[in-house]
């Protein structure tokens, strides 16, 4: 028994001697990912709190790195991030993965700091320690952004501090022999991390963060870092990192740039030009908007350029609010609740009033408002739609800030079209919006921002595409949004993505009549659906198709 306990204790702690640590690592049961991960994690937690020479710590960390990579790969295979907030199991896997990455980054960080304070090692060792620490912190950023989780406090402070340490010792631009692909130097890796933050990762759709990282890895060499502006910035704005802050690089007015040795300006002009050329090339080739080329689609490239170059001031004041609102996600469910609402309006609410009376009499509700909410829920269930209740944090003319209080996963996705209805207002109607960002905050839960598109909606059916053959079975259901003065000058169509394209001539049915329209402009950036402007086409008569004597017939 005592022998077993001693064996467990030996497995739990990494020896402080590099030679004994090598034996400890060799004894890891790599075929058992769970046990391997447990030993590595507990070993790192203990190692990072022990005092040992910086070079010994660096040597042990380097020997441990292949095993850490195996453990992280096994963890990430089990991290399911298809719905948000993460399930309880996935949340625990995420937290363990993040903690393991941070502990391992911490081992290199402690080694680097000890080299500086205790004058141990040399520049080559310092460069290696800083690079590895930054590399694993970059992996933490990729992980957290991919699942819309807010980054830990002090993480960006540590990233900036390590980069500044490299600059002060003149090792930030020296290529490392065993560097990560596409990031040969400390400065390159640091640049990639800031680029990802500048691209507004919480506004990206699921899976896009990883694709964007791959693209940036290919073209980071186009970005330069300097202490001052070069005059090539985007208008009056610059992308700058404040190295004594806990925030990533941001876009700010050049006139607001602090005059400090801890400021670094990133010049993205060449990168933006490359992305613009990428878009033009794909358009010239006729490549569909969502098709990947060099790991980047035209659709994603346009949105990233917007995030990197557009000054995004709040258009409307936000007002705090504490209320509930019903949300329906997924195009089919949105269509079903809109369809039901329009049927109710046509029947002058008679059916709804009957249902309200029956629900109110059959159940114990405190007031008519609670009964109305039950009716809305029942109607949605009859139509196959799922209404989820969200908490309103704030509201503005442009939309809502919402928070998910449920234990289960929500249907929210960035770029998803949604229908909203205020349960607290008896006269409320279904509104159409799009989820623009999501972020999971430990103290609040999953939060999202919904941009309101319209409070007036009409269901439409596309009966036929007139100018080309499509494989999609018709009719296809969609929505028509009316024009709004100062916001939307012309009516718009919302249709399922990837079926229709600009210049298509289609036959529409809405409000018990048919129209022929041409789709003239597709907004590829608004959401994960097709948002078209259109023009109405005059009907061609049979005579015009048969000959060109139309004007003559009228004069005879």
Coordinates of C-alpha atoms in Angstrom, one line a residue:
X1 CA 0.0 0.0 0.0
X2 CA 2.8 2.4 0.9
X3 CA 4.6 1.5 -2.3
X4 CA 1.5 2.3 -4.4
X5 CA 1.1 5.7 -2.7
X6 CA 4.7 6.5 -3.3
X7 CA 4.3 5.6 -6.9
X8 CA 1.3 7.9 -7.3
X9 CA 3.3 10.7 -5.6
X10 CA 6.2 10.1 -8.0
X11 CA 3.8 10.3 -11.0
X12 CA 2.2 13.5 -9.6
X13 CA 5.3 15.7 -9.4
X14 CA 7.8 16.4 -12.2
X15 CA 11.4 15.9 -10.8
X16 CA 13.4 19.1 -10.7
X17 CA 16.4 17.4 -12.3
X18 CA 16.4 17.4 -16.1
X19 CA 17.7 13.8 -16.2
X20 CA 15.1 12.5 -13.8
X21 CA 12.4 14.6 -15.5
X22 CA 13.3 12.9 -18.8
X23 CA 12.6 9.5 -17.2
X24 CA 9.3 10.8 -15.8
X25 CA 8.3 12.0 -19.2
X26 CA 9.3 8.7 -20.8
X27 CA 7.0 6.9 -18.3
X28 CA 3.9 8.8 -19.4
X29 CA 1.2 6.4 -20.6
X30 CA 0.6 8.2 -24.0
X31 CA -1.8 5.5 -25.0
X32 CA -4.0 6.6 -22.1
X33 CA -4.7 10.3 -22.9
X34 CA -6.7 10.9 -19.7
X35 CA -4.0 9.7 -17.3
X36 CA -1.3 11.4 -19.4
X37 CA -3.2 14.7 -19.2
X38 CA -3.8 14.3 -15.5
X39 CA -0.1 13.7 -14.7
X40 CA 1.1 16.6 -17.0
X41 CA -1.4 19.1 -15.6
X42 CA -0.7 18.3 -11.9
X43 CA 3.1 18.1 -12.6
X44 CA 3.1 21.6 -14.3
X45 CA 1.0 23.2 -11.5
X46 CA 3.6 22.0 -9.0
X47 CA 6.6 22.8 -11.2
X48 CA 5.6 26.4 -11.8
X49 CA 5.5 26.9 -8.0
X50 CA 8.9 25.4 -7.3
X51 CA 12.2 27.3 -7.4
X52 CA 14.8 25.9 -9.8
X53 CA 17.4 27.3 -12.2
X54 CA 16.0 29.0 -15.3
X55 CA 17.9 26.8 -17.7
X56 CA 16.8 23.6 -16.0
X57 CA 13.1 24.8 -16.2
X58 CA 13.5 25.6 -19.8
X59 CA 15.1 22.2 -20.5
X60 CA 12.4 20.3 -18.7
X61 CA 9.7 22.3 -20.6
X62 CA 11.2 21.6 -23.9
X63 CA 11.4 17.9 -23.1
X64 CA 7.8 17.9 -22.0
X65 CA 6.5 19.8 -25.1
X66 CA 5.7 16.8 -27.3
X67 CA 3.7 15.1 -24.6
X68 CA 1.8 18.4 -23.9
X69 CA 0.9 18.6 -27.6
X70 CA -0.4 15.0 -27.5
X71 CA -2.5 15.8 -24.4
X72 CA -3.9 19.0 -26.0
X73 CA -4.8 17.2 -29.2
X74 CA -6.7 14.6 -27.3
X75 CA -8.6 17.3 -25.3
X76 CA -9.6 19.3 -28.3
X77 CA -10.9 16.2 -30.1
X78 CA -13.5 15.9 -27.3
X79 CA -14.3 19.6 -27.2
X80 CA -17.6 19.9 -29.0
X81 CA -18.5 23.5 -29.9
X82 CA -21.5 23.1 -32.1
X83 CA -23.9 25.0 -29.8
X84 CA -23.5 27.8 -27.2
X85 CA -23.2 28.1 -24.4
X86 CA -21.1 25.0 -24.2
X87 CA -22.5 21.9 -22.6
X88 CA -21.3 21.2 -19.0
X89 CA -18.9 18.5 -20.3
X90 CA -17.5 20.7 -23.1
X91 CA -17.2 23.6 -20.7
X92 CA -15.1 21.5 -18.3
X93 CA -12.9 20.3 -21.2
X94 CA -12.5 23.9 -22.4
X95 CA -11.4 25.0 -18.9
X96 CA -9.0 22.1 -18.6
X97 CA -7.5 22.8 -22.0
X98 CA -7.1 26.5 -21.3
X99 CA -5.6 25.8 -17.9
X100 CA -3.1 23.3 -19.3
X101 CA -2.1 25.8 -22.1
X102 CA -1.6 28.6 -19.6
X103 CA 0.3 26.5 -17.1
X104 CA 2.7 25.4 -19.9
X105 CA 3.1 28.9 -21.2
X106 CA 3.7 29.9 -17.6
X107 CA 6.6 27.5 -17.3
X108 CA 8.4 29.3 -20.2
X109 CA 7.4 32.7 -18.8
X110 CA 8.9 32.0 -15.4
X111 CA 12.1 30.8 -17.1
X112 CA 12.3 34.0 -19.1
X113 CA 11.7 36.2 -16.1
X114 CA 14.2 34.3 -14.0
X115 CA 16.8 34.7 -16.8
X116 CA 16.3 38.5 -16.6
X117 CA 16.2 38.9 -12.8
X118 CA 18.9 36.3 -11.9
X119 CA 21.1 36.9 -14.9
X120 CA 20.9 33.3 -16.0
X121 CA 21.2 31.8 -19.4
X122 CA 21.9 33.6 -22.7
X123 CA 20.0 35.5 -25.4
X124 CA 19.3 32.4 -27.4
X125 CA 17.7 30.7 -24.3
X126 CA 15.8 33.9 -23.5
X127 CA 14.5 34.1 -27.1
X128 CA 13.3 30.5 -26.9
X129 CA 11.6 30.9 -23.6
X130 CA 9.7 34.1 -24.7
X131 CA 8.8 32.6 -28.1
X132 CA 7.3 29.4 -26.5
X133 CA 5.4 31.4 -23.9
X134 CA 3.9 33.7 -26.5
X135 CA 3.1 30.7 -28.8
X136 CA 1.1 28.9 -26.2
X137 CA -0.7 32.1 -25.1
X138 CA -1.6 32.5 -28.8
X139 CA -3.1 29.1 -28.7
X140 CA -5.2 30.2 -25.6
X141 CA -6.5 33.1 -27.7
X142 CA -7.4 30.9 -30.6
X143 CA -9.2 28.5 -28.2
X144 CA -11.2 31.2 -26.4
X145 CA -12.1 33.2 -29.5
X146 CA -13.3 29.9 -31.2
X147 CA -15.9 29.3 -28.5
X148 CA -16.8 33.0 -27.9
X149 CA -15.3 33.1 -24.4
X150 CA -13.9 36.3 -22.9
X151 CA -10.2 36.1 -22.5
X152 CA -8.7 35.8 -19.0
X153 CA -7.7 39.0 -17.2
X154 CA -3.9 39.8 -17.4
X155 CA -3.5 37.5 -20.5
X156 CA -2.9 40.5 -22.9
X157 CA -0.8 42.2 -20.2
X158 CA 1.5 39.2 -20.2
X159 CA 1.6 39.0 -24.0
X160 CA 2.7 42.6 -24.3
X161 CA 5.2 42.3 -21.4
X162 CA 6.9 39.3 -23.0
X163 CA 7.1 41.1 -26.4
X164 CA 8.5 44.2 -24.8
X165 CA 11.1 42.0 -23.0
X166 CA 12.1 40.6 -26.3
X167 CA 12.5 44.1 -27.8
X168 CA 14.6 45.3 -24.9
X169 CA 16.9 42.4 -25.4
X170 CA 17.0 42.6 -29.2
X171 CA 15.7 39.1 -29.9
X172 CA 12.2 39.9 -31.4
X173 CA 13.3 39.8 -35.0
X174 CA 15.7 36.8 -34.9
X175 CA 14.4 33.7 -36.6
X176 CA 14.0 30.6 -34.3
X177 CA 15.2 27.3 -35.7
X178 CA 12.2 25.3 -34.2
X179 CA 9.5 27.9 -34.7
X180 CA 5.8 27.3 -35.5
X181 CA 4.9 27.2 -39.2
X182 CA 4.5 30.8 -40.5
X183 CA 5.8 32.4 -37.4
X184 CA 9.6 32.4 -37.5
X185 CA 10.1 35.2 -35.0
X186 CA 8.7 36.5 -31.8
X187 CA 7.5 39.6 -33.5
X188 CA 5.7 37.6 -36.2
X189 CA 3.9 35.5 -33.5
X190 CA 3.0 38.7 -31.6
X191 CA 1.6 40.3 -34.8
X192 CA -0.6 37.3 -35.6
X193 CA -2.2 37.5 -32.1
X194 CA -3.0 41.1 -32.5
X195 CA -4.3 40.7 -36.0
X196 CA -6.8 38.1 -34.8
X197 CA -8.0 40.5 -32.1
X198 CA -8.4 43.3 -34.6
X199 CA -10.6 41.1 -36.8
X200 CA -13.3 41.2 -34.1
X201 CA -13.4 37.4 -33.4
X202 CA -16.6 37.6 -31.4
X203 CA -18.3 38.9 -34.6
X204 CA -17.1 36.0 -36.7
X205 CA -19.2 32.9 -37.5
X206 CA -18.5 29.5 -36.1
X207 CA -15.3 28.0 -37.4
X208 CA -14.1 31.2 -39.1
X209 CA -11.5 32.1 -36.4
X210 CA -9.4 29.0 -37.2
X211 CA -9.6 29.7 -41.0
X212 CA -8.6 33.3 -40.4
X213 CA -5.6 32.3 -38.4
X214 CA -4.4 30.0 -41.2
X215 CA -4.7 33.0 -43.7
X216 CA -2.9 35.4 -41.4
X217 CA -0.1 32.9 -41.0
X218 CA 0.5 33.0 -44.7
X219 CA 0.6 36.8 -45.0
X220 CA 1.9 38.1 -41.6
X221 CA 5.1 39.2 -43.4
X222 CA 3.0 42.0 -45.0
X223 CA 2.4 43.7 -41.6
X224 CA 5.0 45.9 -40.1
X225 CA 5.4 47.1 -36.5
X226 CA 6.9 50.5 -35.6
X227 CA 7.0 52.9 -32.7
X228 CA 5.5 55.7 -34.9
X229 CA 3.0 56.1 -37.7
X230 CA 4.4 55.8 -41.2
X231 CA 1.8 57.9 -42.9
X232 CA 0.3 54.9 -44.6
X233 CA -2.4 54.3 -42.0
X234 CA -6.1 54.0 -43.0
X235 CA -7.2 57.7 -43.1
X236 CA -6.8 59.4 -39.8
X237 CA -6.8 56.1 -37.9
X238 CA -4.1 53.7 -36.8
X239 CA -3.9 50.2 -35.4
X240 CA -2.0 50.4 -32.2
X241 CA -1.0 48.3 -29.2
X242 CA -0.4 49.8 -25.8
X243 CA 2.2 47.5 -24.3
X244 CA 1.5 48.4 -20.6
X245 CA -2.2 47.6 -21.0
X246 CA -4.3 44.4 -20.7
X247 CA -6.0 45.0 -24.1
X248 CA -5.0 43.9 -27.6
X249 CA -4.2 46.2 -30.5
X250 CA -7.2 48.5 -31.4
X251 CA -8.1 51.0 -34.1
X252 CA -7.8 54.6 -32.8
X253 CA -7.4 58.1 -34.0
X254 CA -3.8 58.9 -34.8
X255 CA -4.2 62.2 -32.9
X256 CA -5.1 60.1 -29.8
X257 CA -2.0 58.0 -29.9
X258 CA 0.0 58.3 -26.7
X259 CA 3.6 59.5 -27.1
X260 CA 5.2 56.6 -25.2
X261 CA 7.9 54.0 -25.7
X262 CA 5.3 51.4 -24.9
X263 CA 3.2 52.1 -28.0
X264 CA 3.5 50.0 -31.2
X265 CA 1.7 50.9 -34.5
X266 CA 0.8 48.0 -36.8
X267 CA 0.8 49.0 -40.5
X268 CA -1.9 46.8 -42.2
X269 CA -2.0 48.5 -45.6
X270 CA -0.2 45.8 -47.5
X271 CA -2.3 43.0 -45.8
X272 CA -5.6 44.8 -46.6
X273 CA -4.4 45.3 -50.2
X274 CA -3.6 41.6 -50.4
X275 CA -7.1 40.7 -49.1
X276 CA -8.7 43.1 -51.5
X277 CA -6.8 41.6 -54.4
X278 CA -7.9 38.1 -53.2
X279 CA -11.6 39.3 -53.3
X280 CA -11.2 40.7 -56.8
X281 CA -9.5 37.6 -58.1
X282 CA -12.3 35.4 -56.7
X283 CA -14.9 37.7 -58.3
X284 CA -13.1 37.6 -61.6
X285 CA -13.0 33.8 -61.5
X286 CA -16.7 33.6 -60.6
X287 CA -15.9 31.7 -57.4
X288 CA -19.0 31.5 -55.1
X289 CA -18.9 33.8 -52.1
X290 CA -18.5 31.0 -49.5
X291 CA -16.0 28.9 -51.5
X292 CA -12.6 28.7 -49.8
X293 CA -9.4 29.8 -51.6
X294 CA -6.2 30.0 -49.7
X295 CA -8.3 29.2 -46.6
X296 CA -10.4 32.3 -47.0
X297 CA -13.7 32.8 -48.7
X298 CA -14.7 36.1 -50.5
X299 CA -17.5 36.5 -47.9
X300 CA -15.2 36.3 -44.9
X301 CA -12.5 38.4 -46.6
X302 CA -15.0 41.3 -47.1
X303 CA -16.1 41.2 -43.5
X304 CA -12.6 41.1 -42.2
X305 CA -11.6 44.1 -44.3
X306 CA -14.6 45.9 -42.9
X307 CA -13.5 45.1 -39.3
X308 CA -9.9 46.1 -40.0
X309 CA -10.7 49.4 -41.7
X310 CA -14.2 50.7 -40.7
X311 CA -14.6 53.0 -37.7
X312 CA -17.4 51.5 -35.7
X313 CA -18.9 54.1 -33.5
X314 CA -22.2 53.4 -31.9
X315 CA -25.0 54.7 -34.1
X316 CA -27.6 54.8 -31.3
X317 CA -27.5 55.3 -27.5
X318 CA -28.1 52.2 -25.4
X319 CA -30.4 52.1 -22.5
X320 CA -30.3 49.6 -19.7
X321 CA -33.3 47.3 -19.5
X322 CA -34.3 44.3 -17.5
X323 CA -37.0 42.4 -19.3
X324 CA -37.7 39.1 -21.1
X325 CA -37.9 38.7 -24.9
X326 CA -38.7 35.6 -27.0
X327 CA -36.2 34.6 -29.7
X328 CA -36.7 32.2 -32.6
X329 CA -33.6 31.1 -34.5
X330 CA -33.1 29.2 -37.8
X331 CA -34.8 30.4 -41.0
X332 CA -37.6 27.7 -41.1
X333 CA -38.7 28.5 -37.5
X334 CA -38.6 32.2 -38.2
X335 CA -40.8 31.7 -41.3
X336 CA -43.2 29.6 -39.3
X337 CA -43.8 32.2 -36.6
X338 CA -44.1 35.0 -39.1
X339 CA -46.6 32.9 -41.2
X340 CA -48.7 32.2 -38.1
X341 CA -48.7 35.8 -37.1
X342 CA -49.9 36.9 -40.5
X343 CA -52.6 34.3 -40.5
X344 CA -53.8 35.6 -37.2
X345 CA -53.9 39.2 -38.4
X346 CA -55.9 38.1 -41.5
X347 CA -58.5 36.3 -39.3
X348 CA -58.8 39.5 -37.2
X349 CA -57.4 37.7 -34.1
X350 CA -60.5 35.6 -33.6
X351 CA -58.7 32.4 -33.4
X352 CA -56.0 33.8 -31.1
X353 CA -58.7 35.3 -28.8
X354 CA -60.4 31.9 -28.6
X355 CA -57.1 30.2 -27.8
X356 CA -56.3 32.9 -25.2
X357 CA -59.7 32.4 -23.5
X358 CA -59.2 28.6 -23.4
X359 CA -55.7 28.8 -22.0
X360 CA -56.7 31.5 -19.5
X361 CA -59.7 29.4 -18.2
X362 CA -57.9 26.0 -18.2
X363 CA -54.7 27.1 -16.4
X364 CA -53.7 29.1 -13.4
X365 CA -52.1 32.3 -14.6
X366 CA -51.6 35.4 -12.6
X367 CA -52.7 37.8 -15.3
X368 CA -53.7 38.0 -19.0
X369 CA -50.1 38.8 -20.0
X370 CA -48.9 35.4 -18.6
X371 CA -51.7 33.7 -20.5
X372 CA -50.7 35.5 -23.8
X373 CA -47.1 34.4 -23.3
X374 CA -48.4 30.8 -23.0
X375 CA -50.5 31.2 -26.2
X376 CA -47.4 32.5 -28.1
X377 CA -45.4 29.5 -26.8
X378 CA -48.2 27.0 -27.8
X379 CA -48.6 28.5 -31.3
X380 CA -44.9 28.2 -31.8
X381 CA -44.9 24.6 -30.7
X382 CA -47.8 23.8 -33.0
X383 CA -45.8 25.3 -35.9
X384 CA -42.7 23.3 -34.9
X385 CA -40.7 26.4 -33.9
X386 CA -38.8 26.7 -30.6
X387 CA -39.1 30.0 -28.8
X388 CA -36.3 30.6 -26.3
X389 CA -36.6 33.3 -23.6
X390 CA -33.7 35.7 -23.3
X391 CA -33.0 38.5 -20.8
X392 CA -32.8 42.0 -22.3
X393 CA -29.7 43.8 -20.9
X394 CA -30.0 46.9 -22.9
X395 CA -31.9 48.3 -25.9
X396 CA -31.5 50.9 -28.6
X397 CA -33.2 52.0 -31.8
X398 CA -30.8 49.7 -33.6
X399 CA -31.3 46.5 -31.6
X400 CA -30.9 44.6 -28.3
X401 CA -28.2 43.4 -26.0
X402 CA -29.4 40.0 -24.7
X403 CA -28.3 37.4 -22.1
X404 CA -29.1 33.7 -22.0
X405 CA -30.1 32.4 -18.6
X406 CA -31.0 28.9 -19.5
X407 CA -29.0 25.8 -18.4
X408 CA -29.3 24.2 -21.8
X409 CA -27.6 25.3 -25.0
X410 CA -29.3 28.1 -27.0
X411 CA -29.9 28.3 -30.7
X412 CA -27.8 31.4 -31.1
X413 CA -25.2 31.7 -33.8
X414 CA -23.3 34.7 -35.1
X415 CA -24.8 35.7 -38.5
X416 CA -28.1 33.9 -37.7
X417 CA -31.4 35.4 -38.7
X418 CA -33.7 35.7 -35.7
X419 CA -37.3 36.7 -34.9
X420 CA -37.9 38.6 -31.6
X421 CA -41.1 39.3 -29.7
X422 CA -41.5 41.3 -26.5
X423 CA -43.6 39.2 -24.1
X424 CA -44.2 42.2 -21.8
X425 CA -46.1 44.1 -24.5
X426 CA -49.6 42.8 -25.5
X427 CA -49.4 44.8 -28.8
X428 CA -46.0 43.6 -29.7
X429 CA -45.3 42.0 -33.1
X430 CA -42.5 39.7 -34.4
X431 CA -39.4 41.6 -35.4
X432 CA -36.6 40.4 -37.6
X433 CA -32.9 40.8 -36.7
X434 CA -29.5 39.3 -37.0
X435 CA -27.0 38.2 -34.3
X436 CA -23.9 40.4 -34.8
X437 CA -21.7 39.1 -31.9
X438 CA -21.6 36.6 -29.1
X439 CA -19.4 36.4 -26.0
X440 CA -19.5 34.1 -23.0
X441 CA -18.7 36.0 -19.7
X442 CA -18.2 33.9 -16.6
X443 CA -20.3 36.2 -14.4
X444 CA -23.1 36.7 -16.8
X445 CA -23.3 33.8 -19.2
X446 CA -23.8 33.9 -22.9
X447 CA -24.4 37.4 -24.2
X448 CA -25.2 38.5 -27.8
X449 CA -26.0 41.6 -29.7
X450 CA -28.9 41.6 -32.2
X451 CA -29.2 44.2 -34.9
X452 CA -32.8 44.9 -35.7
X453 CA -33.6 44.8 -39.4
X454 CA -37.4 45.4 -39.5
X455 CA -40.6 45.4 -37.4
X456 CA -42.6 44.9 -40.6
X457 CA -42.2 41.7 -42.5
X458 CA -44.0 39.9 -45.3
X459 CA -43.6 36.2 -46.2
X460 CA -42.8 35.5 -49.8
X461 CA -42.3 32.4 -52.0
X462 CA -39.9 32.1 -54.9
X463 CA -41.8 30.1 -57.4
X464 CA -39.3 30.0 -60.2
X465 CA -35.9 31.2 -61.4
X466 CA -36.5 32.5 -64.9
X467 CA -33.0 33.1 -66.4
X468 CA -31.2 29.8 -65.4
X469 CA -31.6 26.3 -64.2
X470 CA -31.2 25.6 -60.5
X471 CA -31.1 22.3 -58.7
X472 CA -33.1 23.6 -55.7
X473 CA -36.7 22.4 -55.6
X474 CA -39.2 25.2 -55.7
X475 CA -40.9 27.0 -54.1
X476 CA -38.4 28.5 -51.7
X477 CA -39.8 30.5 -48.8
X478 CA -38.3 33.8 -47.7
X479 CA -39.1 37.3 -46.3
X480 CA -39.6 40.7 -47.7
X481 CA -38.6 43.8 -45.7
X482 CA -40.2 47.2 -46.6
X483 CA -38.1 50.3 -47.3
X484 CA -37.4 52.5 -44.2
X485 CA -36.6 56.2 -44.7
X486 CA -33.0 56.9 -43.7
X487 CA -32.2 53.2 -43.1
X488 CA -33.2 51.1 -46.0
X489 CA -34.1 53.1 -49.1
X490 CA -35.5 50.1 -51.0
X491 CA -37.4 46.9 -50.0
X492 CA -35.2 43.9 -49.5
X493 CA -35.5 40.1 -49.7
X494 CA -34.1 37.7 -47.2
X495 CA -33.7 34.2 -48.8
X496 CA -31.8 31.1 -47.9
X497 CA -28.1 31.3 -48.6
X498 CA -26.2 29.7 -51.6
X499 CA -29.3 29.2 -53.9
X500 CA -29.8 32.6 -55.6
X501 CA -27.3 35.1 -57.1
X502 CA -27.3 38.7 -58.2
X503 CA -28.8 39.1 -61.7
X504 CA -31.3 36.3 -61.2
X505 CA -34.8 36.9 -62.5
X506 CA -37.3 35.2 -60.3
X507 CA -41.1 34.9 -60.0
X508 CA -42.3 35.8 -56.5
X509 CA -45.6 35.2 -54.8
X510 CA -46.7 37.4 -51.8
X511 CA -49.9 38.8 -50.5
X512 CA -51.9 36.6 -52.9
X513 CA -50.2 38.1 -56.0
X514 CA -47.2 37.3 -58.2
X515 CA -44.4 39.6 -59.4
X516 CA -41.4 39.2 -61.6
X517 CA -38.3 40.7 -60.0
X518 CA -34.5 40.9 -60.7
X519 CA -32.1 40.4 -57.8
X520 CA -29.6 43.3 -58.3
X521 CA -27.4 43.5 -55.2
X522 CA -26.4 40.8 -52.6
X523 CA -25.1 42.0 -49.2
X524 CA -22.5 39.3 -48.4
X525 CA -21.6 40.7 -45.0
X526 CA -24.9 41.1 -43.1
X527 CA -25.5 37.5 -42.1
X528 CA -25.5 33.8 -42.9
X529 CA -28.4 34.3 -45.3
X530 CA -28.9 36.0 -48.7
X531 CA -30.0 39.6 -48.3
X532 CA -30.9 41.0 -51.7
X533 CA -32.1 44.3 -53.2
X534 CA -34.3 43.9 -56.2
X535 CA -36.1 45.7 -59.0
X536 CA -39.6 44.8 -60.4
X537 CA -39.7 43.7 -64.0
X538 CA -42.5 44.6 -66.4
X539 CA -44.3 41.6 -67.9
X540 CA -43.4 40.8 -71.4
X541 CA -46.4 40.1 -73.6
X542 CA -46.6 37.2 -75.9
X543 CA -46.7 39.5 -78.9
X544 CA -43.3 41.0 -78.0
X545 CA -41.8 37.6 -78.0
X546 CA -43.3 36.6 -81.3
X547 CA -42.3 39.6 -83.5
X548 CA -41.1 43.2 -83.4
X549 CA -44.2 44.9 -84.9
X550 CA -45.8 45.8 -81.6
X551 CA -45.9 49.6 -82.3
X552 CA -47.3 48.9 -85.8
X553 CA -50.3 46.9 -84.5
X554 CA -51.3 49.8 -82.2
X555 CA -51.3 52.3 -85.1
X556 CA -53.3 50.2 -87.6

